[in-house]
Short mmCIF file of N, CA and C in Angstrom, two decimals:
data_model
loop_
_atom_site.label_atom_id
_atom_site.label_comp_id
_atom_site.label_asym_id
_atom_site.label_seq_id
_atom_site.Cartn_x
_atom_site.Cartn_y
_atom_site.Cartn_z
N UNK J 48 -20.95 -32.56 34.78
CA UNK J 48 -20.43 -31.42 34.05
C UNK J 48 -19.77 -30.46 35.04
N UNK J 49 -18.79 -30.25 34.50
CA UNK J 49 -18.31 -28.89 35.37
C UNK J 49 -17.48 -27.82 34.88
N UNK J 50 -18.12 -26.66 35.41
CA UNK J 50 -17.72 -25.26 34.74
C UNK J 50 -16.83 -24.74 35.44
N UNK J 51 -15.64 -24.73 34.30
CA UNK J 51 -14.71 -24.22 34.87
C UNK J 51 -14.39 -22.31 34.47
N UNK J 52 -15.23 -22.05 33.95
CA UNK J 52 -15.22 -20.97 33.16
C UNK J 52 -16.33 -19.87 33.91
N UNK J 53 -17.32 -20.48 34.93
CA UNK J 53 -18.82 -19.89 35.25
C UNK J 53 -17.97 -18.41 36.20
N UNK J 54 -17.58 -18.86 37.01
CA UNK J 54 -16.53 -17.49 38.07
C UNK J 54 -16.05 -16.55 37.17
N UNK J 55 -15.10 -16.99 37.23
CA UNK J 55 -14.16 -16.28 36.13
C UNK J 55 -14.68 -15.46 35.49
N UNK J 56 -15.92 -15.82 34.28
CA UNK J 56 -16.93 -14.77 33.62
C UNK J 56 -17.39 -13.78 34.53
N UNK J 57 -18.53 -14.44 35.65
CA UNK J 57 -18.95 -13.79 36.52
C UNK J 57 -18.06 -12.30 37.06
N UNK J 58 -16.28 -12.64 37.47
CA UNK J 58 -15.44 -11.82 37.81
C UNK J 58 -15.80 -10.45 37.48
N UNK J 59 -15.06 -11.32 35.52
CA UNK J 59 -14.75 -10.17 34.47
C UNK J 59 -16.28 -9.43 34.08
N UNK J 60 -17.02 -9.88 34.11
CA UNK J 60 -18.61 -9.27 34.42
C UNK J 60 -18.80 -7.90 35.11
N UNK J 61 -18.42 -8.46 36.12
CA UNK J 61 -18.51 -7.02 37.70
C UNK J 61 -17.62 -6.28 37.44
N UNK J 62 -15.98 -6.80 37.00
CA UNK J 62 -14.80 -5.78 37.48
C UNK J 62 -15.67 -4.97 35.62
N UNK J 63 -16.19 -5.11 34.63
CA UNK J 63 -16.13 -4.16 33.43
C UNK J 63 -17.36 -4.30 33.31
N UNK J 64 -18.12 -4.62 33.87
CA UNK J 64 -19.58 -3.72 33.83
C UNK J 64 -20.42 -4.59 32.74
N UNK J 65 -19.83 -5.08 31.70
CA UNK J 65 -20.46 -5.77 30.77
C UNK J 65 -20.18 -7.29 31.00
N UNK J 66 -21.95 -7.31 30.78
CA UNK J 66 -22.12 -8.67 30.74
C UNK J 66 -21.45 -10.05 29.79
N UNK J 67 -21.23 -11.08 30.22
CA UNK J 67 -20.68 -11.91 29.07
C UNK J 67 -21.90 -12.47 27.81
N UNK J 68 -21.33 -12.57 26.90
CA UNK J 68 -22.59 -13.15 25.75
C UNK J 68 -23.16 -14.22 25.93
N UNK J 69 -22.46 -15.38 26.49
CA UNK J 69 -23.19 -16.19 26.78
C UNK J 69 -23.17 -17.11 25.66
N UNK J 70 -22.36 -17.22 24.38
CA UNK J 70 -22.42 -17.82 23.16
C UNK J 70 -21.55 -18.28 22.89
N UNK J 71 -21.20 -19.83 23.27
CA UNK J 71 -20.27 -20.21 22.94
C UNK J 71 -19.60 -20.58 21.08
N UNK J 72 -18.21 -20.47 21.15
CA UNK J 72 -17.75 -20.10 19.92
C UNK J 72 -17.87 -18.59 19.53
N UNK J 73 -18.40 -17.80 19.75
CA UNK J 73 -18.52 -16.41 19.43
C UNK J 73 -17.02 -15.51 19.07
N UNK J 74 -15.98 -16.16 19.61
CA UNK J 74 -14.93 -15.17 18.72
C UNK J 74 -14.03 -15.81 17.83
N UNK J 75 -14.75 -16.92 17.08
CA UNK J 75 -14.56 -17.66 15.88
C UNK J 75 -15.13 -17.35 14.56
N UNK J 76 -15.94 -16.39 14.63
CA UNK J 76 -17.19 -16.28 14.14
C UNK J 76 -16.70 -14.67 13.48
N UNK J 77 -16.10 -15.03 11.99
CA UNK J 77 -15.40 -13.67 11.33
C UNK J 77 -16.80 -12.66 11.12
N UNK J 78 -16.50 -11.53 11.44
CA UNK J 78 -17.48 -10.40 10.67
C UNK J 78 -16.97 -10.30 9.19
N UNK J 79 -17.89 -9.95 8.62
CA UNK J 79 -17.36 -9.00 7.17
C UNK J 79 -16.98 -8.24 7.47
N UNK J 80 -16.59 -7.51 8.07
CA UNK J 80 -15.00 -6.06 8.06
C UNK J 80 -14.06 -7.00 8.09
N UNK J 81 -14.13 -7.80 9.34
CA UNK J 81 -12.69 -8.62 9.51
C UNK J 81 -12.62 -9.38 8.32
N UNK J 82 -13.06 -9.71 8.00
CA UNK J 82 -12.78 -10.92 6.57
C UNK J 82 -12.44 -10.03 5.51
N UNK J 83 -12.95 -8.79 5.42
CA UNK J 83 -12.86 -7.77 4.38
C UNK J 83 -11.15 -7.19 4.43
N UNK J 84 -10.93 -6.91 5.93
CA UNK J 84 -9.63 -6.82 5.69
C UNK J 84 -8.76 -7.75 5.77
N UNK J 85 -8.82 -8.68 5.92
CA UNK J 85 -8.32 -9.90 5.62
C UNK J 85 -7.49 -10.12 4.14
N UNK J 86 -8.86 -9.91 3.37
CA UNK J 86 -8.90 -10.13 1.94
C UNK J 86 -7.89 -9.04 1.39
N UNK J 87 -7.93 -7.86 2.09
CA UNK J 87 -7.66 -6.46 1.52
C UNK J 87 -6.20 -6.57 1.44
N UNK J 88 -5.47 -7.07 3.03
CA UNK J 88 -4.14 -7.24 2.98
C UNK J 88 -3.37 -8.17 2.42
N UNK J 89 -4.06 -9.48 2.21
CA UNK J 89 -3.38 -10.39 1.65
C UNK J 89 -3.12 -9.70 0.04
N UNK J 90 -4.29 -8.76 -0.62
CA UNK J 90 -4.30 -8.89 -1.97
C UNK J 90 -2.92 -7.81 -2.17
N UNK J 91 -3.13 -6.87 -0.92
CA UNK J 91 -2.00 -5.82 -1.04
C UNK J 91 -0.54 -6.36 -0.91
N UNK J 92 -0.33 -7.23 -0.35
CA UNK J 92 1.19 -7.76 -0.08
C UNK J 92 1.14 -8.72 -1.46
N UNK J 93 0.29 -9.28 -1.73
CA UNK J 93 0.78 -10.05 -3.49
C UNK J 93 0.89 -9.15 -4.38
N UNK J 94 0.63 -7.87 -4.09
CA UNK J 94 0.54 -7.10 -5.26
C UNK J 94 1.21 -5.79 -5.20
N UNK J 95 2.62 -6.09 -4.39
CA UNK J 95 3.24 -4.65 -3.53
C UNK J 95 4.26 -4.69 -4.71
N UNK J 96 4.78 -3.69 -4.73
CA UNK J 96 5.95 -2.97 -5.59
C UNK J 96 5.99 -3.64 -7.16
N UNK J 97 4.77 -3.79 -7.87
CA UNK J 97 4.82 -4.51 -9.30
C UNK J 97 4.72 -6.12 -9.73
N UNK J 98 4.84 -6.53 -8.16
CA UNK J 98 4.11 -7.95 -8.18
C UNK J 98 2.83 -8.34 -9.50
N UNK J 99 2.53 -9.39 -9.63
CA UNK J 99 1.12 -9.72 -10.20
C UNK J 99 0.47 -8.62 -10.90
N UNK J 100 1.31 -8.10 -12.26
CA UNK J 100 0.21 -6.88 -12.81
C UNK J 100 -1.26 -7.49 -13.54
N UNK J 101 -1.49 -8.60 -13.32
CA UNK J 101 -2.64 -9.12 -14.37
C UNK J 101 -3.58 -8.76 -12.78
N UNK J 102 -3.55 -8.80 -11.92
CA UNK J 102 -4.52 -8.66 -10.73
C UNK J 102 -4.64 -7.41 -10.59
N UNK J 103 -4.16 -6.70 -11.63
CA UNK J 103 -4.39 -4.89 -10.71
C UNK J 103 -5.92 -4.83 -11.43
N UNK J 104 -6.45 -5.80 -11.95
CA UNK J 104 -8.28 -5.32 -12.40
C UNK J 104 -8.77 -5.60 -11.13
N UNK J 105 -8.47 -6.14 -10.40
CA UNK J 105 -9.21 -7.06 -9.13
C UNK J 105 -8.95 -5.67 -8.10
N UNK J 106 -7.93 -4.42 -8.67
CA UNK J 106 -7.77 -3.78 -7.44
C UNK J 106 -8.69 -2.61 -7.32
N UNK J 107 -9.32 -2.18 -6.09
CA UNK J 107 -9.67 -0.56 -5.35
C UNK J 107 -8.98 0.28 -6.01
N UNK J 108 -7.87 0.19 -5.77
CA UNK J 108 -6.74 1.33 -6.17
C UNK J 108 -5.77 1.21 -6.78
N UNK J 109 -5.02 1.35 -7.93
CA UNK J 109 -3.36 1.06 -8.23
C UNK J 109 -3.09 2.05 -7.83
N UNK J 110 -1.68 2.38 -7.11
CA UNK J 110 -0.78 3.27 -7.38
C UNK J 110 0.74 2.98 -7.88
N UNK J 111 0.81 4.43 -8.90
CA UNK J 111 2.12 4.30 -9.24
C UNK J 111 2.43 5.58 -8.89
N UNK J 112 4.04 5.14 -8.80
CA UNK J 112 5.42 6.39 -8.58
C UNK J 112 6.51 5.97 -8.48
N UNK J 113 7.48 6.47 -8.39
CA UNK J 113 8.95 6.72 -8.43
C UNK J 113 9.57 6.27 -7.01
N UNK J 114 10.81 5.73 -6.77
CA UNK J 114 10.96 5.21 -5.47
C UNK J 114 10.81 5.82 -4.18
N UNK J 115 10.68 5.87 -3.03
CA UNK J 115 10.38 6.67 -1.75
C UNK J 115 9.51 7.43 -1.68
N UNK J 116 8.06 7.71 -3.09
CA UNK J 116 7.10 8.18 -2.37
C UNK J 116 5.86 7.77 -1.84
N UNK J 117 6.33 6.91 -1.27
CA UNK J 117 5.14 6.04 -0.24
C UNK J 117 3.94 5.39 -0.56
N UNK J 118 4.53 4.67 -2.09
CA UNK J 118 3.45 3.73 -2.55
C UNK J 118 3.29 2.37 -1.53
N UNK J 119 4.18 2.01 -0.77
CA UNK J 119 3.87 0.54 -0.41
C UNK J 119 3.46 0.79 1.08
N UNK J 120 3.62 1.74 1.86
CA UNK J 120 2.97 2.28 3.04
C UNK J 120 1.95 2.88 3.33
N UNK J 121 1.23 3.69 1.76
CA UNK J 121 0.14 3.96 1.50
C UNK J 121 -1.05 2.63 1.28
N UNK J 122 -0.29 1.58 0.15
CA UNK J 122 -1.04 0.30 0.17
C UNK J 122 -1.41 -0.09 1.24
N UNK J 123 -0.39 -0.22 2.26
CA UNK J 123 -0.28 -1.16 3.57
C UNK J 123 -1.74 -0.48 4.61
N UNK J 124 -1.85 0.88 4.70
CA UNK J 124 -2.76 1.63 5.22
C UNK J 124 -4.24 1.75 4.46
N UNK J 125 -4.31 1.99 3.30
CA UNK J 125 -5.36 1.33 2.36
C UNK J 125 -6.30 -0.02 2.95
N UNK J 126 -5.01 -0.77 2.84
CA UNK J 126 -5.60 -2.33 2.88
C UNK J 126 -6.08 -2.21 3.79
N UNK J 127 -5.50 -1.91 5.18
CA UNK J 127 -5.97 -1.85 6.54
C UNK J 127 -7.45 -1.22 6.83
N UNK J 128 -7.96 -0.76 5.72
CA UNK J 128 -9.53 0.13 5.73
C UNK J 128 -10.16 -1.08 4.79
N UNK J 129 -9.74 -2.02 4.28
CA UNK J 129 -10.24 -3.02 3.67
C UNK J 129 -10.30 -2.66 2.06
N UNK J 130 -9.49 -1.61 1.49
CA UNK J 130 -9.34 -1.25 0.32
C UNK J 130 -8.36 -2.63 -0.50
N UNK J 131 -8.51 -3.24 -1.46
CA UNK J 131 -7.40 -3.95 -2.17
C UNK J 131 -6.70 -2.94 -3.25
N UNK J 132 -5.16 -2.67 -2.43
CA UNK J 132 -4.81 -1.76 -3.09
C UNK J 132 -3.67 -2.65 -3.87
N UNK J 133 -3.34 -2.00 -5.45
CA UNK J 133 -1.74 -2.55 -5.71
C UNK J 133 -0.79 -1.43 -5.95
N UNK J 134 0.63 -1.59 -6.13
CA UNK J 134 1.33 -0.57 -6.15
C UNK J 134 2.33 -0.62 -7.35
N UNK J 135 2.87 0.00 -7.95
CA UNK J 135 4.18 -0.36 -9.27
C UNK J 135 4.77 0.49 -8.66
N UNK J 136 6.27 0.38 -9.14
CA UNK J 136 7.26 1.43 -9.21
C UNK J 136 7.87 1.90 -10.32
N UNK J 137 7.63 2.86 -10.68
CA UNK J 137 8.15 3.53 -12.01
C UNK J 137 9.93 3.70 -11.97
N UNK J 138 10.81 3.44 -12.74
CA UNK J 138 12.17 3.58 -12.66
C UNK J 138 12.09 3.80 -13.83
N UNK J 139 13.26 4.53 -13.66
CA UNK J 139 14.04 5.52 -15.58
C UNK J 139 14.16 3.86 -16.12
N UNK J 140 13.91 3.97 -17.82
CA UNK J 140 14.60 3.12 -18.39
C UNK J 140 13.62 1.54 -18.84
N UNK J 141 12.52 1.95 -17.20
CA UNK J 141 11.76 0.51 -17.26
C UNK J 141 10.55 0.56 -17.45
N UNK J 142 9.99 0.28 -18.80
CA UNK J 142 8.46 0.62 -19.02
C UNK J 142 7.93 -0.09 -18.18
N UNK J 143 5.97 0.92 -17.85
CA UNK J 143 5.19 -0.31 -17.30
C UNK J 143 4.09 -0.83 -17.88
N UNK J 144 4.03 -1.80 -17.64
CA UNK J 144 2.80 -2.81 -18.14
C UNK J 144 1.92 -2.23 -18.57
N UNK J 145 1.36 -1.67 -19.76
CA UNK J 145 0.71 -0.80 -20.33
C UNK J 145 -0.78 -1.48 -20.57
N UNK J 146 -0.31 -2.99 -21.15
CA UNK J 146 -1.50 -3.72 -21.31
C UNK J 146 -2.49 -3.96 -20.05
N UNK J 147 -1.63 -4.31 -18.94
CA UNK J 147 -2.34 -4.75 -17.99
C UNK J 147 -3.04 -3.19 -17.31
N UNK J 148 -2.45 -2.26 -17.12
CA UNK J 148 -2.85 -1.02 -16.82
C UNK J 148 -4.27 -0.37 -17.67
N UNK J 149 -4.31 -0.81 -19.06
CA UNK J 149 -5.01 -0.62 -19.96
C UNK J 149 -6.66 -1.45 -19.53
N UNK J 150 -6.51 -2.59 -18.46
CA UNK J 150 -7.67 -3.48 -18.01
C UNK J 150 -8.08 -2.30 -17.18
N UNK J 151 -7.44 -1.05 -16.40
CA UNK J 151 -7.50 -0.50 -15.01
C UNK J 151 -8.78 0.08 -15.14
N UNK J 152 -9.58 0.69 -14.53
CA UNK J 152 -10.76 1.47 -14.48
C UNK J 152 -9.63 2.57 -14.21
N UNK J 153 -9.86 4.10 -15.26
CA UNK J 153 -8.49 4.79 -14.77
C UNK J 153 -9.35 5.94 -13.49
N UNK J 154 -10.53 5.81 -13.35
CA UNK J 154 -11.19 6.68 -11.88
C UNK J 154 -10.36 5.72 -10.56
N UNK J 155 -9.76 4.10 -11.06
CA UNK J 155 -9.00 3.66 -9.67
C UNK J 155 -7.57 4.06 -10.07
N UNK J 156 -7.20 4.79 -10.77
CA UNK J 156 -5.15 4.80 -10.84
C UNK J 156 -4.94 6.12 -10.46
N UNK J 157 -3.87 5.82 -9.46
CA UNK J 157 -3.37 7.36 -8.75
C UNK J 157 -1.62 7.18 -8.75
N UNK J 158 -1.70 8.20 -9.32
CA UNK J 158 0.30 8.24 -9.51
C UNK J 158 0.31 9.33 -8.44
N UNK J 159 1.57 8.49 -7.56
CA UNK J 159 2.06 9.50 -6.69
C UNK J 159 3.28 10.38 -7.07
N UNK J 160 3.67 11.63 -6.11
CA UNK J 160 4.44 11.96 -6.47
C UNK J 160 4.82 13.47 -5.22
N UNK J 161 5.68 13.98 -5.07
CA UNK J 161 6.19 14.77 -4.33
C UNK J 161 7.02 15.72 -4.79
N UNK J 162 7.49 16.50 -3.63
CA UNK J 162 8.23 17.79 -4.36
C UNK J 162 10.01 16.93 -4.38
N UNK J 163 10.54 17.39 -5.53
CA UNK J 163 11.69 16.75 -5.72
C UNK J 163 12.79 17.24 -4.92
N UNK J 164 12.83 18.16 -4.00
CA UNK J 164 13.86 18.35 -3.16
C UNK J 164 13.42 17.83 -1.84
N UNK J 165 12.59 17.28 -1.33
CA UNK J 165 12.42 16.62 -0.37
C UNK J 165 12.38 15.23 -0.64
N UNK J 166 11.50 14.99 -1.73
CA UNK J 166 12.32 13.18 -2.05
C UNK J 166 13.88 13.22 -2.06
N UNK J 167 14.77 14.20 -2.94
CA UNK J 167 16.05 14.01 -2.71
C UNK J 167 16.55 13.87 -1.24
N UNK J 168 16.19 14.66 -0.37
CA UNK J 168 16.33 14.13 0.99
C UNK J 168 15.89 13.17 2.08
N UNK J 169 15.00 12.61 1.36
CA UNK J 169 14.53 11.39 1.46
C UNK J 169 15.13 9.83 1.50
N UNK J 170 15.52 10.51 -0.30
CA UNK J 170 16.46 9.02 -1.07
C UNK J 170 17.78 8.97 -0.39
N UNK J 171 18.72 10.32 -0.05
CA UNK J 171 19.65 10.89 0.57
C UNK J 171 20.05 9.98 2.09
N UNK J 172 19.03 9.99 3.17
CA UNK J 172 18.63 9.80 3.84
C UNK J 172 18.44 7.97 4.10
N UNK J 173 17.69 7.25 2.97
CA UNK J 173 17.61 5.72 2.84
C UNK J 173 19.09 5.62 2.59
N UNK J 174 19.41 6.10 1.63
CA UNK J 174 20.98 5.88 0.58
C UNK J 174 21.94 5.73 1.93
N UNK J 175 21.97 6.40 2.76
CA UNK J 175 23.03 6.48 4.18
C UNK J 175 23.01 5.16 4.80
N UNK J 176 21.81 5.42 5.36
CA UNK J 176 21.20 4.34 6.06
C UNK J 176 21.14 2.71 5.67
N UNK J 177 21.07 2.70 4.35
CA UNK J 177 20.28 1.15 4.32
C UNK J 177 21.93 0.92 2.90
N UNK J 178 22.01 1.44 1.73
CA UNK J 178 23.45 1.09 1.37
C UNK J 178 24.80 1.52 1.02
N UNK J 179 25.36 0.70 0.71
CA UNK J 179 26.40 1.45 0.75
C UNK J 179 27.04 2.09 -0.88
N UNK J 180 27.83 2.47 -1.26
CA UNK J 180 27.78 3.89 -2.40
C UNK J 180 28.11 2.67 -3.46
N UNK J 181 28.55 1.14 -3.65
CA UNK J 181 28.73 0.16 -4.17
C UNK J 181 27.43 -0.10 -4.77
N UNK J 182 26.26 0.31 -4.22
CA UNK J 182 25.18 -0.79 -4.50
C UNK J 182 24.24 -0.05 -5.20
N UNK J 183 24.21 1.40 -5.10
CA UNK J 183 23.48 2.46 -5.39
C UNK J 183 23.96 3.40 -6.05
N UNK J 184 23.96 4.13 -7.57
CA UNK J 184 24.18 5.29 -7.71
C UNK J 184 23.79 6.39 -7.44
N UNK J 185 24.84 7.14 -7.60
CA UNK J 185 24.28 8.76 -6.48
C UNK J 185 23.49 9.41 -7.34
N UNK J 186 22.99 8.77 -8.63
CA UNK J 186 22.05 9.43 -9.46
C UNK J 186 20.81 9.30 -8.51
N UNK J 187 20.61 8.45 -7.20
CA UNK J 187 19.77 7.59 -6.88
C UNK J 187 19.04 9.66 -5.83
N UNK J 188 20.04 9.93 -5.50
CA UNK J 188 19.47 10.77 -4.61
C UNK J 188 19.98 12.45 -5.10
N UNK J 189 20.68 12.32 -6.03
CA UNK J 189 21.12 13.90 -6.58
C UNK J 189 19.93 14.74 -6.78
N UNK J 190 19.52 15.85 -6.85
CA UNK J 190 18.87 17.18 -6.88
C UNK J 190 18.38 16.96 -8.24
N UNK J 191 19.46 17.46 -9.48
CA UNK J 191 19.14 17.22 -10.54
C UNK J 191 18.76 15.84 -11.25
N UNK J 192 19.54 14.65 -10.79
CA UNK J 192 18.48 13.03 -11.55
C UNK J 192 17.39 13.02 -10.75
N UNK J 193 16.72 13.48 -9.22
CA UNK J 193 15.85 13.29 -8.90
C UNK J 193 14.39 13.77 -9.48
N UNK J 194 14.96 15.91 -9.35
CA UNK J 194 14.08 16.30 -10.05
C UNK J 194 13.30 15.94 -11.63
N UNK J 195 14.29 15.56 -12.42
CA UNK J 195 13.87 14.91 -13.72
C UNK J 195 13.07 13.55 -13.35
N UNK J 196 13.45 12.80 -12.45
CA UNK J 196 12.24 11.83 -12.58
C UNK J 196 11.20 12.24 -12.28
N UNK J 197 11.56 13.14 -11.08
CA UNK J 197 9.90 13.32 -10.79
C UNK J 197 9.09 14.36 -12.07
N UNK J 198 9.55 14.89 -12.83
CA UNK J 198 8.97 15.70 -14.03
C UNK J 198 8.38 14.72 -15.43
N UNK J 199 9.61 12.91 -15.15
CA UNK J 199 9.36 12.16 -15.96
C UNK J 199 7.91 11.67 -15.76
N UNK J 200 8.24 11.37 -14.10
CA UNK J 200 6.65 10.62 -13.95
C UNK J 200 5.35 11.71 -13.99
N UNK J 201 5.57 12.57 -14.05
CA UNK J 201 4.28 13.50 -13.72
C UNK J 201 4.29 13.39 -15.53
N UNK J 202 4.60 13.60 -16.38
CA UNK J 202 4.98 13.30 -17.59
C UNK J 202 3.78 12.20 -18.53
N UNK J 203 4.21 11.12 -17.16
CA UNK J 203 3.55 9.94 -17.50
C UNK J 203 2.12 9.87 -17.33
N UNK J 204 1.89 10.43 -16.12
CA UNK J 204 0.95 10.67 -15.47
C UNK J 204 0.00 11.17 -16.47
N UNK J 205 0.15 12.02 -17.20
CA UNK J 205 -0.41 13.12 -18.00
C UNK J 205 -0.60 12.57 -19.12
N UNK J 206 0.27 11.33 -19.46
CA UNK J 206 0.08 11.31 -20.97
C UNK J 206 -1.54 9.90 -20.34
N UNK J 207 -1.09 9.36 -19.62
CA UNK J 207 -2.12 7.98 -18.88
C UNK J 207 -3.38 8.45 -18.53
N UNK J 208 -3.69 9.75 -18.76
CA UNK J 208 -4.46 10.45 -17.52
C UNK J 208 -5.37 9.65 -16.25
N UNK J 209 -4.04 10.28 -15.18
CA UNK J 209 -4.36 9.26 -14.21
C UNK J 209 -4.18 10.78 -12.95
N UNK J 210 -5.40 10.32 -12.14
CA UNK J 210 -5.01 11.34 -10.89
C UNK J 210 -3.47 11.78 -10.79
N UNK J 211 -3.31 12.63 -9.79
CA UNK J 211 -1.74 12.45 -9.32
C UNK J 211 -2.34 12.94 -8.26
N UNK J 212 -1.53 12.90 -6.86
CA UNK J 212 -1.67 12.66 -5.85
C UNK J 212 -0.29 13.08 -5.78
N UNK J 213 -0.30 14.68 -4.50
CA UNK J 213 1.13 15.05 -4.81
C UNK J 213 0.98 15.07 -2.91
#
């Protein structure tokens, strides 16, 4: 037999003070946090921006809101604490899944939402950046279509009674 590994340990031993475990296989060997967030992120990326609404019973948290206020970066940070979060996006025009929302425990549904002149500079801001005036209407970031959504969804919010989270 020969150890090619016995030094080496020994080294990293002395130079950090802590001893090695001594157990081989030991960082194969998932904890429940790690497996927990494991579980948490996979469920959050199947279930980001209105994905899979029959799984939002399976979720910690739904959130809904209106575009750019940080439902899918909030999920992403959620999950990361091992929360299974899902997210919808509310748009003028497009009902949401009422039935499946109706499975929700509503102590887990949180509609987000923000002040409407800073989402307008927000949407303003993506709208530059990411397309071009072809692909997007400027209803997308105006003062006045912004503020009305955000009055639509708080709207919604109210009639669902669901937290809001401003």
């Amino acid at each position: 037999c020969v150890d090619f590994f016995g030094e080496l340990l020994e080294a990293i031993a002395a130079r950090s003070g802590q001893a090695a475990a001594q157990t081989p296989g030991l960082y194969r060997r998932a904890d429940a946090r790690h497996l927990r967030f494991c579980k948490a992120m996979v469920f959050v990326m199947k279930h980001d921006d209105g994905a899979d609404a029959a799984g939002w019973v399976d979720a910690d948290a739904l959130l809904l809101g209106i575009s750019r206020v940080g439902k899918s970066p909030l999920s992403v940070f959620m999950g990361s604490l091992g929360f299974k979060v899902a997210n919808y996006p509310i748009c003028p025009g497009v009902e949401i899944p009422e039935e499946a929302l109706a499975r929700v425990d509503r102590r887990r549904v949180f509609g987000l939402t923000m002040d409407a002149a800073v989402l307008a500079q927000h949407r303003a801001h993506r709208q530059a950046e990411a397309f071009s005036d072809a692909c997007v209407s400027r209803a997308y970031s105006t003062d006045r279509d912004v503020f009305e959504e955000v009055e639509a969804a708080r709207a919604l919010f109210t009639r669902l009674r669901m937290t809001v989270v401003d």
